[in-house]
Coordinates of C-alpha atoms and ligand atoms in Angstrom, one line a residue:
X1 CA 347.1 90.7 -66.3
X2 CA 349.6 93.3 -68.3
X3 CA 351.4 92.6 -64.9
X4 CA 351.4 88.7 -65.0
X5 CA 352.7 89.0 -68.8
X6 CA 355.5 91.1 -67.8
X7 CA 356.2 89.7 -64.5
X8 CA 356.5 86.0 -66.7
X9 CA 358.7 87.5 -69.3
X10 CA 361.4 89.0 -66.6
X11 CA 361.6 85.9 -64.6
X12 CA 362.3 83.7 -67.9
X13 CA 365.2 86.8 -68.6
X14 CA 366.3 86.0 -65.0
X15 CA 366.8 82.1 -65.7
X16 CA 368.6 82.5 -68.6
X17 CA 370.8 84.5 -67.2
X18 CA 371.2 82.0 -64.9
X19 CA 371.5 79.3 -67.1
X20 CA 374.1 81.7 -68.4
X21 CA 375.9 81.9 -65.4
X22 CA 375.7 78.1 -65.8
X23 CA 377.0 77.2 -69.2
X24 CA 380.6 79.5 -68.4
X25 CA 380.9 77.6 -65.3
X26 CA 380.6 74.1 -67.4
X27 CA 382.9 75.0 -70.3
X28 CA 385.3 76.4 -67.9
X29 CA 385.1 72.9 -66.2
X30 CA 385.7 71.2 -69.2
X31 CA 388.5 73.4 -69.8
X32 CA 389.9 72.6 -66.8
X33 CA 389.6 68.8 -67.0
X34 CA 391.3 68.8 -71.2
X35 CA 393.3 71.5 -72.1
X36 CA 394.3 73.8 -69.1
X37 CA 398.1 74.5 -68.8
X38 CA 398.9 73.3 -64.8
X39 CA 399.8 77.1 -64.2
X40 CA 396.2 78.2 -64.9
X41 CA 394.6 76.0 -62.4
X42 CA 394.7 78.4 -59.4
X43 CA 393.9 81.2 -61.6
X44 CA 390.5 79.3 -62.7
X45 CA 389.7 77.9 -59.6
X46 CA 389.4 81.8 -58.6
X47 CA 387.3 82.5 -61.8
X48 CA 384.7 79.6 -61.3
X49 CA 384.5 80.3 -57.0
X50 CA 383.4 83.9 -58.6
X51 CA 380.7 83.1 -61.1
X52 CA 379.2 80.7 -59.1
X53 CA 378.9 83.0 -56.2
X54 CA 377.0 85.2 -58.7
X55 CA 375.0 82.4 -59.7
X56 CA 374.0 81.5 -56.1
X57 CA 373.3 85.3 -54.9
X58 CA 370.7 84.9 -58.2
X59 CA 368.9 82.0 -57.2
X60 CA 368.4 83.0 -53.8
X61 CA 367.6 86.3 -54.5
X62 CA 364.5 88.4 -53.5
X63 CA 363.5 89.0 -56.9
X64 CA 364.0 85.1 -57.6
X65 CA 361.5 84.4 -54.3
X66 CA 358.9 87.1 -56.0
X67 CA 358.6 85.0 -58.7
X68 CA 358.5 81.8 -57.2
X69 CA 355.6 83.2 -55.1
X70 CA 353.8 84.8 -58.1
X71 CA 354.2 81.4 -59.9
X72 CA 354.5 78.7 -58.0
X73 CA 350.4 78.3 -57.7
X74 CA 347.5 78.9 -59.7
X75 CA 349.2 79.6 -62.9
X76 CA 347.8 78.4 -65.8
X77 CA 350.8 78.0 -67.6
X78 CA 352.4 74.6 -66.9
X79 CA 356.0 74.9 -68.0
X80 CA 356.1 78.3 -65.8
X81 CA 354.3 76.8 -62.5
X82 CA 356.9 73.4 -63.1
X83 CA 359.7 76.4 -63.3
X84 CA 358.5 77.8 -60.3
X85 CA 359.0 74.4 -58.5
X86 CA 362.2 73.9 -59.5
X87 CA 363.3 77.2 -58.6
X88 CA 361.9 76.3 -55.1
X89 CA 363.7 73.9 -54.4
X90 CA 367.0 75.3 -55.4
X91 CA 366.2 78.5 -53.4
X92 CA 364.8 76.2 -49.9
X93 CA 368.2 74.4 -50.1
X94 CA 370.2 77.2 -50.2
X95 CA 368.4 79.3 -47.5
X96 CA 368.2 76.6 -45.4
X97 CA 372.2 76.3 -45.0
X98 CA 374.0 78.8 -43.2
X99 CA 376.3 80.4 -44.9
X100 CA 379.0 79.6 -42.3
X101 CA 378.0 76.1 -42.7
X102 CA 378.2 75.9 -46.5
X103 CA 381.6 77.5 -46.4
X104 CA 382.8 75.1 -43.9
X105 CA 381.4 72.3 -45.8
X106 CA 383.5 73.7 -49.1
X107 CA 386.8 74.0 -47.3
X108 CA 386.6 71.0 -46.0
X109 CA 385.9 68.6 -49.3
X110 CA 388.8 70.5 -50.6
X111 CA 391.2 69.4 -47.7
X112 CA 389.9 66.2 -47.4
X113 CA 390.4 65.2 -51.2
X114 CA 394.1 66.8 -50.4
X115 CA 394.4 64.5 -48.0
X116 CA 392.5 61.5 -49.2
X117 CA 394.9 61.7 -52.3
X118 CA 397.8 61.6 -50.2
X119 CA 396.2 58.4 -48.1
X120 CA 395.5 56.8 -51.7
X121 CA 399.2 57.0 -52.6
X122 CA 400.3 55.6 -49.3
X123 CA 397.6 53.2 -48.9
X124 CA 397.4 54.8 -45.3
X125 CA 393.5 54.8 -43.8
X126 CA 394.9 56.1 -40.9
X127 CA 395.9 59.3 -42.0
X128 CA 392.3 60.1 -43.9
X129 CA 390.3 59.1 -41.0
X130 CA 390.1 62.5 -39.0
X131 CA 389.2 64.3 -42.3
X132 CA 386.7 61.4 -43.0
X133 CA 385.7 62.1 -39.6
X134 CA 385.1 65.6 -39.9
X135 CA 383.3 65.1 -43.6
X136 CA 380.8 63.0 -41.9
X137 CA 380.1 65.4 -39.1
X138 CA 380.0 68.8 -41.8
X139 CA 378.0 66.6 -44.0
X140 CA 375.0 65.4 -41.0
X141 CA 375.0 69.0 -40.1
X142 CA 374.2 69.8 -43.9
X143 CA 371.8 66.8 -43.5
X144 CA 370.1 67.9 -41.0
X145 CA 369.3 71.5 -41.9
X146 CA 368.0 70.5 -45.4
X147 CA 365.3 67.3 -43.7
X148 CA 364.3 65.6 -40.9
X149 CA 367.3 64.0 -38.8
X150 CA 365.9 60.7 -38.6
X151 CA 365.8 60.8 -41.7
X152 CA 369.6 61.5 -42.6
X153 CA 370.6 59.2 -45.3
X154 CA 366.8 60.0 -47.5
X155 CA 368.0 63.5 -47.5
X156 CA 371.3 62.8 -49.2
X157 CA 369.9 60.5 -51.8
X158 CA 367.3 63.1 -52.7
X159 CA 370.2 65.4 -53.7
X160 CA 370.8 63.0 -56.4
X161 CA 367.6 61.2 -56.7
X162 CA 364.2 62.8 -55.7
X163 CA 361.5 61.0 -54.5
X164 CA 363.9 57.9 -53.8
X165 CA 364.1 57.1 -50.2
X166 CA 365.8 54.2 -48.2
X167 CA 362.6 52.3 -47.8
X168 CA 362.5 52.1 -51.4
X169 CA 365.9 50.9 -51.8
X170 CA 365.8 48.2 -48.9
X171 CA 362.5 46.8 -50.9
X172 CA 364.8 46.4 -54.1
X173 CA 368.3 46.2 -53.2
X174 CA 368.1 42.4 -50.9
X175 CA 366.8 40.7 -53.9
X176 CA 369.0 42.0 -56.0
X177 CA 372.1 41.2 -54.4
X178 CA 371.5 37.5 -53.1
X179 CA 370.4 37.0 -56.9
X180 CA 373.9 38.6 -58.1
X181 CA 376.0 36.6 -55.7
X182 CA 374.3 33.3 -56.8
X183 CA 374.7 34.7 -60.4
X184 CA 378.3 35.0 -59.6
X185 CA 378.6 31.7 -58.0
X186 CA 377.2 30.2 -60.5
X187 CA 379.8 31.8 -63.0
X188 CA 382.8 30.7 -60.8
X189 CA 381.7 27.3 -61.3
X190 CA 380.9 27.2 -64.8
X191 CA 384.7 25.1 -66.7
X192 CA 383.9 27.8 -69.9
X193 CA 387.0 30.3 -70.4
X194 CA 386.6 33.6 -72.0
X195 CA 389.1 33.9 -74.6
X196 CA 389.5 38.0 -74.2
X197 CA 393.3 38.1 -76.6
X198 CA 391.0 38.3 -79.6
X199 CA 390.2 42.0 -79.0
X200 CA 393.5 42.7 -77.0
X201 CA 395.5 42.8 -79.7
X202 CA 397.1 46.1 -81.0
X203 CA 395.3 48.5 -82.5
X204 CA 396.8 51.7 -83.8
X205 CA 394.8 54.6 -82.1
X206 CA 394.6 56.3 -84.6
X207 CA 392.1 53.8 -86.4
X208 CA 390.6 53.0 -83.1
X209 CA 389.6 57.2 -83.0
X210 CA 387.9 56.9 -86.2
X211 CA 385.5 54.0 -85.3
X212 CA 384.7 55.9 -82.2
X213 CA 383.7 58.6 -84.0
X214 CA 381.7 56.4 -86.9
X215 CA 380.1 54.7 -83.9
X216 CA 378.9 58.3 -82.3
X217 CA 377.7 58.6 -85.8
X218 CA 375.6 55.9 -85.6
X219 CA 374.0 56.0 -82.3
X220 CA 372.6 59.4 -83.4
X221 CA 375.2 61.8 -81.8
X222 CA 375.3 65.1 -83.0
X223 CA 378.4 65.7 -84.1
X224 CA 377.7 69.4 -84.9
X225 CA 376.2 69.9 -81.6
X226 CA 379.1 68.0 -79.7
X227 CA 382.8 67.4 -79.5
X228 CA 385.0 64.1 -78.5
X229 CA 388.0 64.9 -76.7
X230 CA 390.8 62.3 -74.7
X231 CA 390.9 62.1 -71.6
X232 CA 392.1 59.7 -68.5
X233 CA 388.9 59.0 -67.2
X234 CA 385.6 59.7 -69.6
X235 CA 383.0 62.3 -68.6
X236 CA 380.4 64.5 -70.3
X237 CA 379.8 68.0 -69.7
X238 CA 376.3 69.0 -71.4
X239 CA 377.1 73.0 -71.7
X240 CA 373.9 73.4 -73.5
X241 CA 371.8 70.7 -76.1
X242 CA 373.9 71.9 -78.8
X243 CA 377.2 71.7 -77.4
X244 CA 377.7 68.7 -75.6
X245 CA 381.3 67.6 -75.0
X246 CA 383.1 64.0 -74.1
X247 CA 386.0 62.2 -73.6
X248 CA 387.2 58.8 -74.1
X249 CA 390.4 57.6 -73.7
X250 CA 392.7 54.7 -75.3
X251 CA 394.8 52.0 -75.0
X252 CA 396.0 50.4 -78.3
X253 CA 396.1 47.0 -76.8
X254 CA 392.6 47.2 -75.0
X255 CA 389.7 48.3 -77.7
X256 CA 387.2 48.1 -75.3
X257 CA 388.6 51.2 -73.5
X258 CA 387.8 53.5 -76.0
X259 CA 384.5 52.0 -77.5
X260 CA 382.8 51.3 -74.3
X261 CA 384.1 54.8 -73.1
X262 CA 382.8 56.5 -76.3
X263 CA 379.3 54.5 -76.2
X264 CA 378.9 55.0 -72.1
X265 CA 379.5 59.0 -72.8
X266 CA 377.5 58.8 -75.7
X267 CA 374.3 57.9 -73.8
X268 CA 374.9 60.2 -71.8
X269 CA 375.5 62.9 -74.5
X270 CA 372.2 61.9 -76.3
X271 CA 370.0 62.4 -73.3
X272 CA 371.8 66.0 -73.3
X273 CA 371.5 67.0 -76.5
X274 CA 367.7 65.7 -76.5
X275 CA 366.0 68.4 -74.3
X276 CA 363.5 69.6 -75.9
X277 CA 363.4 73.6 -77.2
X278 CA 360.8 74.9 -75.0
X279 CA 363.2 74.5 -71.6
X280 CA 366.3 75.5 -73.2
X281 CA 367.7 77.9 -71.1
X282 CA 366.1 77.1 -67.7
X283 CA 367.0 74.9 -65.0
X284 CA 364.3 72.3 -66.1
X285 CA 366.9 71.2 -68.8
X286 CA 368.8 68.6 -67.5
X287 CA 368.5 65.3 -66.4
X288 CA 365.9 63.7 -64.1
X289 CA 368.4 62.3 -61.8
X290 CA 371.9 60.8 -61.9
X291 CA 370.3 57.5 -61.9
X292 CA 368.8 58.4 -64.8
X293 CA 371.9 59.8 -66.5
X294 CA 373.6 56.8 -65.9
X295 CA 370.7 54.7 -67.2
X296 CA 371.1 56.1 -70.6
X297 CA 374.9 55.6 -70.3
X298 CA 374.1 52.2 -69.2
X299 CA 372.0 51.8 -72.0
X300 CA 373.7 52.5 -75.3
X301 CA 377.2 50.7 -73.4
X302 CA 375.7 47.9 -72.2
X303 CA 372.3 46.7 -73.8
X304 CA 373.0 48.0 -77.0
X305 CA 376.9 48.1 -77.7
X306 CA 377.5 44.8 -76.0
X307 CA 375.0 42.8 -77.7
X308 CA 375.1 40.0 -80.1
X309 CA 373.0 42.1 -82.6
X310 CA 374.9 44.9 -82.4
X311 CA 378.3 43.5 -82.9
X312 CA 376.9 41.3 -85.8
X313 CA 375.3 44.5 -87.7
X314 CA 379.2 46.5 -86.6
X315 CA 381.5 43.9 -87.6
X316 CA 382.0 45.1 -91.2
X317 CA 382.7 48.6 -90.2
X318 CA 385.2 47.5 -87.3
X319 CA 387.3 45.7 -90.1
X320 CA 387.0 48.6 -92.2
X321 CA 389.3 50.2 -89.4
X322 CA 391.0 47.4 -88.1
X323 CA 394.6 46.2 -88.8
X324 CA 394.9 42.2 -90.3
X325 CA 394.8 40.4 -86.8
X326 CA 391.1 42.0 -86.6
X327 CA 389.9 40.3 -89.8
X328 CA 389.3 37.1 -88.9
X329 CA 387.3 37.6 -85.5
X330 CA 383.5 37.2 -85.7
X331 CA 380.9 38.7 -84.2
X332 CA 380.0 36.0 -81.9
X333 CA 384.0 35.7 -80.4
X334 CA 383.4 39.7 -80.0
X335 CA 380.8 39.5 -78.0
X336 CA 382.1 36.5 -75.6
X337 CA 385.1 38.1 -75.2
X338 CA 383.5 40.9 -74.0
X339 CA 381.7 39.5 -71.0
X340 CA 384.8 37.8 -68.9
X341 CA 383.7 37.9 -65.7
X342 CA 386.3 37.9 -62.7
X343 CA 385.2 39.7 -59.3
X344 CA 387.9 42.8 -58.9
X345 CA 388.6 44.7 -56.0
X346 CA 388.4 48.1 -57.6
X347 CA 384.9 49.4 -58.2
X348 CA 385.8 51.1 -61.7
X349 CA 387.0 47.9 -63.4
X350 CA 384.0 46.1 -62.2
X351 CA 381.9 43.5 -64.7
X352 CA 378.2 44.5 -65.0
X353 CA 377.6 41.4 -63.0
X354 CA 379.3 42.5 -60.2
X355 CA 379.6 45.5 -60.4
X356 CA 376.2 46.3 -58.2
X357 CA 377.6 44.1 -55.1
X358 CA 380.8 46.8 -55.0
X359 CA 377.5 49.5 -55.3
X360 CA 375.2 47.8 -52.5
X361 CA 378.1 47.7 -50.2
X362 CA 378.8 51.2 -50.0
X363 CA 375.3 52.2 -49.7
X364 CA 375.4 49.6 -46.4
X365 CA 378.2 51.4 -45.1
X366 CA 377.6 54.9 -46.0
X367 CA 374.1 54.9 -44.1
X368 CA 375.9 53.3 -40.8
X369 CA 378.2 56.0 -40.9
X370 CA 375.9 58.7 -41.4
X371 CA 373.5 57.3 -38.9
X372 CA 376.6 57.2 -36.2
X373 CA 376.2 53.3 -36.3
X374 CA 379.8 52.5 -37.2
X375 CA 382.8 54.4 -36.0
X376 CA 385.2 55.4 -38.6
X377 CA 387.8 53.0 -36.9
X378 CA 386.0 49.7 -37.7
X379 CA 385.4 50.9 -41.4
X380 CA 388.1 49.1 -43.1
X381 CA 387.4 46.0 -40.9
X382 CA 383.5 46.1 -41.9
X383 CA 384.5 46.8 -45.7
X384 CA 386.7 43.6 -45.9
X385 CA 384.3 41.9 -44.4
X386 CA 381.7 42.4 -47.2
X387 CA 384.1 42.2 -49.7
X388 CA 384.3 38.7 -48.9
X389 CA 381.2 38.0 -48.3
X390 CA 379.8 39.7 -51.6
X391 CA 382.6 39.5 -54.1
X392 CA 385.3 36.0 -52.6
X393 CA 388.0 38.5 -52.2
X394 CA 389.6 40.7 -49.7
X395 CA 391.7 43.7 -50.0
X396 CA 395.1 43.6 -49.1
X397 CA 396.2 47.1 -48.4
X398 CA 393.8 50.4 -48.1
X399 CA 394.4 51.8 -51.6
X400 CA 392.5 48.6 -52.7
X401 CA 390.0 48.7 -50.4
X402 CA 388.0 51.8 -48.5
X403 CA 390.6 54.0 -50.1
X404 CA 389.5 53.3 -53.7
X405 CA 387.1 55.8 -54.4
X406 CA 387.2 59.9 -54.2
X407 CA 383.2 60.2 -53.4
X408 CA 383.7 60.7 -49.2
X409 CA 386.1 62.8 -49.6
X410 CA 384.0 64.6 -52.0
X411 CA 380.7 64.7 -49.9
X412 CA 379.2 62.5 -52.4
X413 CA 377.4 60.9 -49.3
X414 CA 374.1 59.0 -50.5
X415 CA 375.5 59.4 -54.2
X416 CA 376.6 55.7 -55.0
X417 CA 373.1 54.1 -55.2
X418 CA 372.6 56.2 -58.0
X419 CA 374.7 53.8 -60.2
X420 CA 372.6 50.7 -59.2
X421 CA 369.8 52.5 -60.0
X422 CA 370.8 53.2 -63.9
X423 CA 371.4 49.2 -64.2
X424 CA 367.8 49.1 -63.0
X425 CA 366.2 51.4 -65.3
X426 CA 368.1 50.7 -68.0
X427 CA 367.3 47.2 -67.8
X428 CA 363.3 48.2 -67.3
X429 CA 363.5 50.9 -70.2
X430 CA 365.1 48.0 -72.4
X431 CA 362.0 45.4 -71.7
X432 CA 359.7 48.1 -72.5
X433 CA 361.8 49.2 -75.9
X434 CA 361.8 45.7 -76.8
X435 CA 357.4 45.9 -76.4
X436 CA 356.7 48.4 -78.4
X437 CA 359.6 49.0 -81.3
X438 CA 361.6 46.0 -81.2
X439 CA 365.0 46.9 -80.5
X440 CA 366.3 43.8 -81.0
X441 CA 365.4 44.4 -84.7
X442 CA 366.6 47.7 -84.9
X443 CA 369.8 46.8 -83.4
X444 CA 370.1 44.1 -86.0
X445 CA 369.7 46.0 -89.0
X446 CA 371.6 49.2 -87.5
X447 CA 368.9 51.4 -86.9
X448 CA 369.7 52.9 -83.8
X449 CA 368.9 56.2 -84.5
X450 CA 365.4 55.0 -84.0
X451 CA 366.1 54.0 -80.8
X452 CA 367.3 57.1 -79.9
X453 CA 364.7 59.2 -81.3
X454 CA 362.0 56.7 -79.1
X455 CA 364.0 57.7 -75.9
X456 CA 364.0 61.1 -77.1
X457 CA 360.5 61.6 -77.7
X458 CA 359.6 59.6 -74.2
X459 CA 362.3 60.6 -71.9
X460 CA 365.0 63.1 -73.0
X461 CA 362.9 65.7 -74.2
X462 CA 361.2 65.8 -70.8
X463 CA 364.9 66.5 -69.3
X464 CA 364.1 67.8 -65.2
X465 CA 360.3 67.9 -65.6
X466 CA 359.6 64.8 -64.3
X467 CA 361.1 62.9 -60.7
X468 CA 362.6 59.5 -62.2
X469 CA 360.2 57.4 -60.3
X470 CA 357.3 59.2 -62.3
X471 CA 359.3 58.5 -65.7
X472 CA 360.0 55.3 -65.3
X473 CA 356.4 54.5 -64.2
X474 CA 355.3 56.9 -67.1
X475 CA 358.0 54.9 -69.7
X476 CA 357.4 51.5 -68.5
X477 CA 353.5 51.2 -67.6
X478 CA 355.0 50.2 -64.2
X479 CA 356.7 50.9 -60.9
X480 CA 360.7 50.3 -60.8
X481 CA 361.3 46.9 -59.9
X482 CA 364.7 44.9 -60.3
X483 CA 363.1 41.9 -61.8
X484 CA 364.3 43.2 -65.1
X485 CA 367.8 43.3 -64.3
X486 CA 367.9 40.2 -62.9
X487 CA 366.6 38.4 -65.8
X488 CA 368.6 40.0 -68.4
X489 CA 371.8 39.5 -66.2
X490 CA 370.9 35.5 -65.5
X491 CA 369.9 35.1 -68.8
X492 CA 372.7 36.7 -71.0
X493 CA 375.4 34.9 -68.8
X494 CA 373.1 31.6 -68.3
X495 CA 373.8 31.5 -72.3
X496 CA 377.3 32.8 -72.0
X497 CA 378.9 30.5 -69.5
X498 CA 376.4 28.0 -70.2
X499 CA 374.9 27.0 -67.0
Ligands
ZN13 ZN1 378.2 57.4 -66.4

């Protein structure tokens, strides 16, 4: 038993040294992507290939399968057998890939986002094909190793979301889109006209950094255990739960660049700082999936910060900050204006309306490609083709169109359905909030830090212990269904655009 006790207490030293190991590798990210002078880059690039070498040679080591073995059954202690697990699964995928294969796979994202950046700026498909090509091929053999090769694409969305499979997705996904392109339709025909120059007036950035920061405030961000930075494009690195970092950036004649970035981050942030003590330290502290992350992103920007209620309870405190142009808008022309709707071709500047039909069409073309149904030559034609038929328009030049988006080039195969998914759960997560503590209330009377400390207590503390599908059936008293985002999608814009 002496044995057990001593056994349990190295293999917790073990994963927080990994963890460790970990939290270097995240700041150094975040370096990279803030403050790092261009010289540097090479330099840390080196550094981060190193530790997380170190990192891997740990998790796969034979001390780490001892433990896994000595823990993984029959233990009666919960957290260490759900460790165990976890450690599992991270050792299986690593043993399973040869090295040669892994290394391959590495070189190769990093040539093909040389090239696809070079493609991008030309607006030249031709010339990112063969490494396209090649990224498909690197990424089946990957695939294939880790699962079952008919079953190609489930294996890449389990990277990114366990327990989701393809079957799951084809029950959901139909219904959602036909009821997003009637949605749409009915939009398009609607004669009301957003008036969106209220909010696009300037506003000195200065002013617009303070309100971000009084906004963080009140969602519940810890602003001792968490940083705001500037950045191009807004991310959140959680290094640890008390030292979570994010970026927004600005644009003194767009507001909604900086709040929306600031409350999207922020979601994330809170579900990062809200792991609970007891898995500090060990891989079960993080999230339960990138759909979940970007549920909780989804969240706090969308259901929360662009609702009536909210704007009504904020509109003091944005005038407190805003220069004389702001002080006659109300809250209701702040939240019309913020829910213009205009099908784009670029993914990132979607509307929440559309932006699953940019989502669903991805995940179409991704699993033809990775089940060799469609060569890489008829890509662009079949991408144009849904374009149309999902969103009205049609590219006109590759940079537009299946150039648009890093995430192939990346091996971020299986990785987009991910974001659909946080629309769903946010919108199911929201229903359930509304049940039992009446957010709508809350969010009235500014009181979001309740709201917070509910998703806290039922979700964030949890962090990895728990597969999303689990948690949302946990949460929500139900399986995942997009009935809830359809509704609060028809219903918001049915009022909106008054159809
Ligand atoms: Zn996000």
């Amino acid at each position: 038993m002496t044995n057990r006790k001593e056994a349990s207490k190295a293999f917790l030293k073990l994963l927080q040294e990994q963890n460790f190991y970990k939290q270097n590798l995240q700041l150094l990210q975040w370096d990279s992507h803030t403050n790092i002078p261009s010289k540097g880059l090479q330099q840390r690039a080196e550094v981060i290939g190193y530790l997380s070498e170190k990192l891997h040679q740990s998790q796969t080591s034979e001390q780490m399968k001892y433990y896994i073995d000595t823990f993984m059954e029959g233990s009666e202690d919960e957290l260490l057998q759900a460790l165990a697990v976890e450690c599992k699964t991270i050792y299986d995928k690593a043993k399973k890939i040869p090295s040669q294969l892994q290394k391959a796979y590495a070189m190769q994202i990093s040539k093909a986002e040389g090239v696809w950046a070079i493609a991008k700026e030309q607006s030249d498909y031709a010339l990112f094909k063969p490494s396209l090509q090649r990224m498909i091929q690197l990424t089946q053999e990957m695939a294939d190793c880790l699962g079952d090769k008919n079953q190609r694409y489930d294996t890449l969305l389990q990277q990114w979301e366990p327990g989701m499979t393809t079957e799951k997705l084809d029950g959901m996904f139909p219904a959602l889109r036909s009821s997003l392109i009637d949605l749409l339709g009915e939009i398009k025909r609607s004669k009301r006209v957003i008036d969106e120059t209220v909010i696009t007036q300037s506003f000195p950035i200065d002013q617009q950094q303070a309100f971000c920061l009084q906004l963080l405030s009140n969602i519940g961000f810890d602003h001792e255990a968490g940083r705001l930075d500037t950045s191009a494009h807004p991310f959140t690195f959680g290094i640890h739960p008390d030292d979570v970092r994010i970026t927004t950036r600005y644009d003194e004649y767009d507001l909604r660049q900086s709040i929306f970035g600031v409350l999207h981050e922020g979601g994330h942030a809170l579900y990062e700082q809200g792991f609970a003590k007891e898995i500090m330290n060990t891989p079960l502290a993080e999230v339960s999936s990138m759909g979940m992350h970007e549920s909780q992103a989804l969240l706090w920007e969308s259901w929360i910060g662009r609702s009536k209620p909210f704007w009504s309870a904020n509109m003091p405190m944005l005038k407190k900050y805003a220069p004389q142009s702001f002080q006659q808008l109300t809250a209701e022309q702040m939240y019309t204006s913020l829910h213009h709707v205009n099908p784009s071709l670029i993914r990132v500047d979607a509307d929440e309306v559309t932006y699953s039909l940019h989502i669903m069409l991805r995940y179409e073309i991704e699993k033809l490609l990775l089940n060799d149904e469609l060569p890489v030559d008829e890509l662009p034609e079949v991408w144009n083709e849904k374009m149309e038929a999902y969103l009205g328009i049609t590219p006109l030049n590759d940079r537009e169109g299946v150039l648009q988006d890093i995430h192939w080039a990346s091996g971020y195969f299986g990785y987009f359905p991910t974001y659909t998914l946080g629309f769903m759960y946010a919108a199911q997560i929201f229903k359930t909030m509304e049940h039992e503590i009446n957010a709508t209330s809350l969010m009235e009377t500014n009181q979001l830090t309740d709201i917070k400390d509910w998703l806290t207590t039922r979700m964030y503390k949890i962090g990895k212990r728990k597969e999303p599908l689990q948690l949302i059936q946990d949460l929500t008293n139900e399986a995942l269904r997009p009935e809830y985002l359809i509704e609060y999608l028809t219903n918001k814009y049915k009022d909106i655009y008054q159809f």
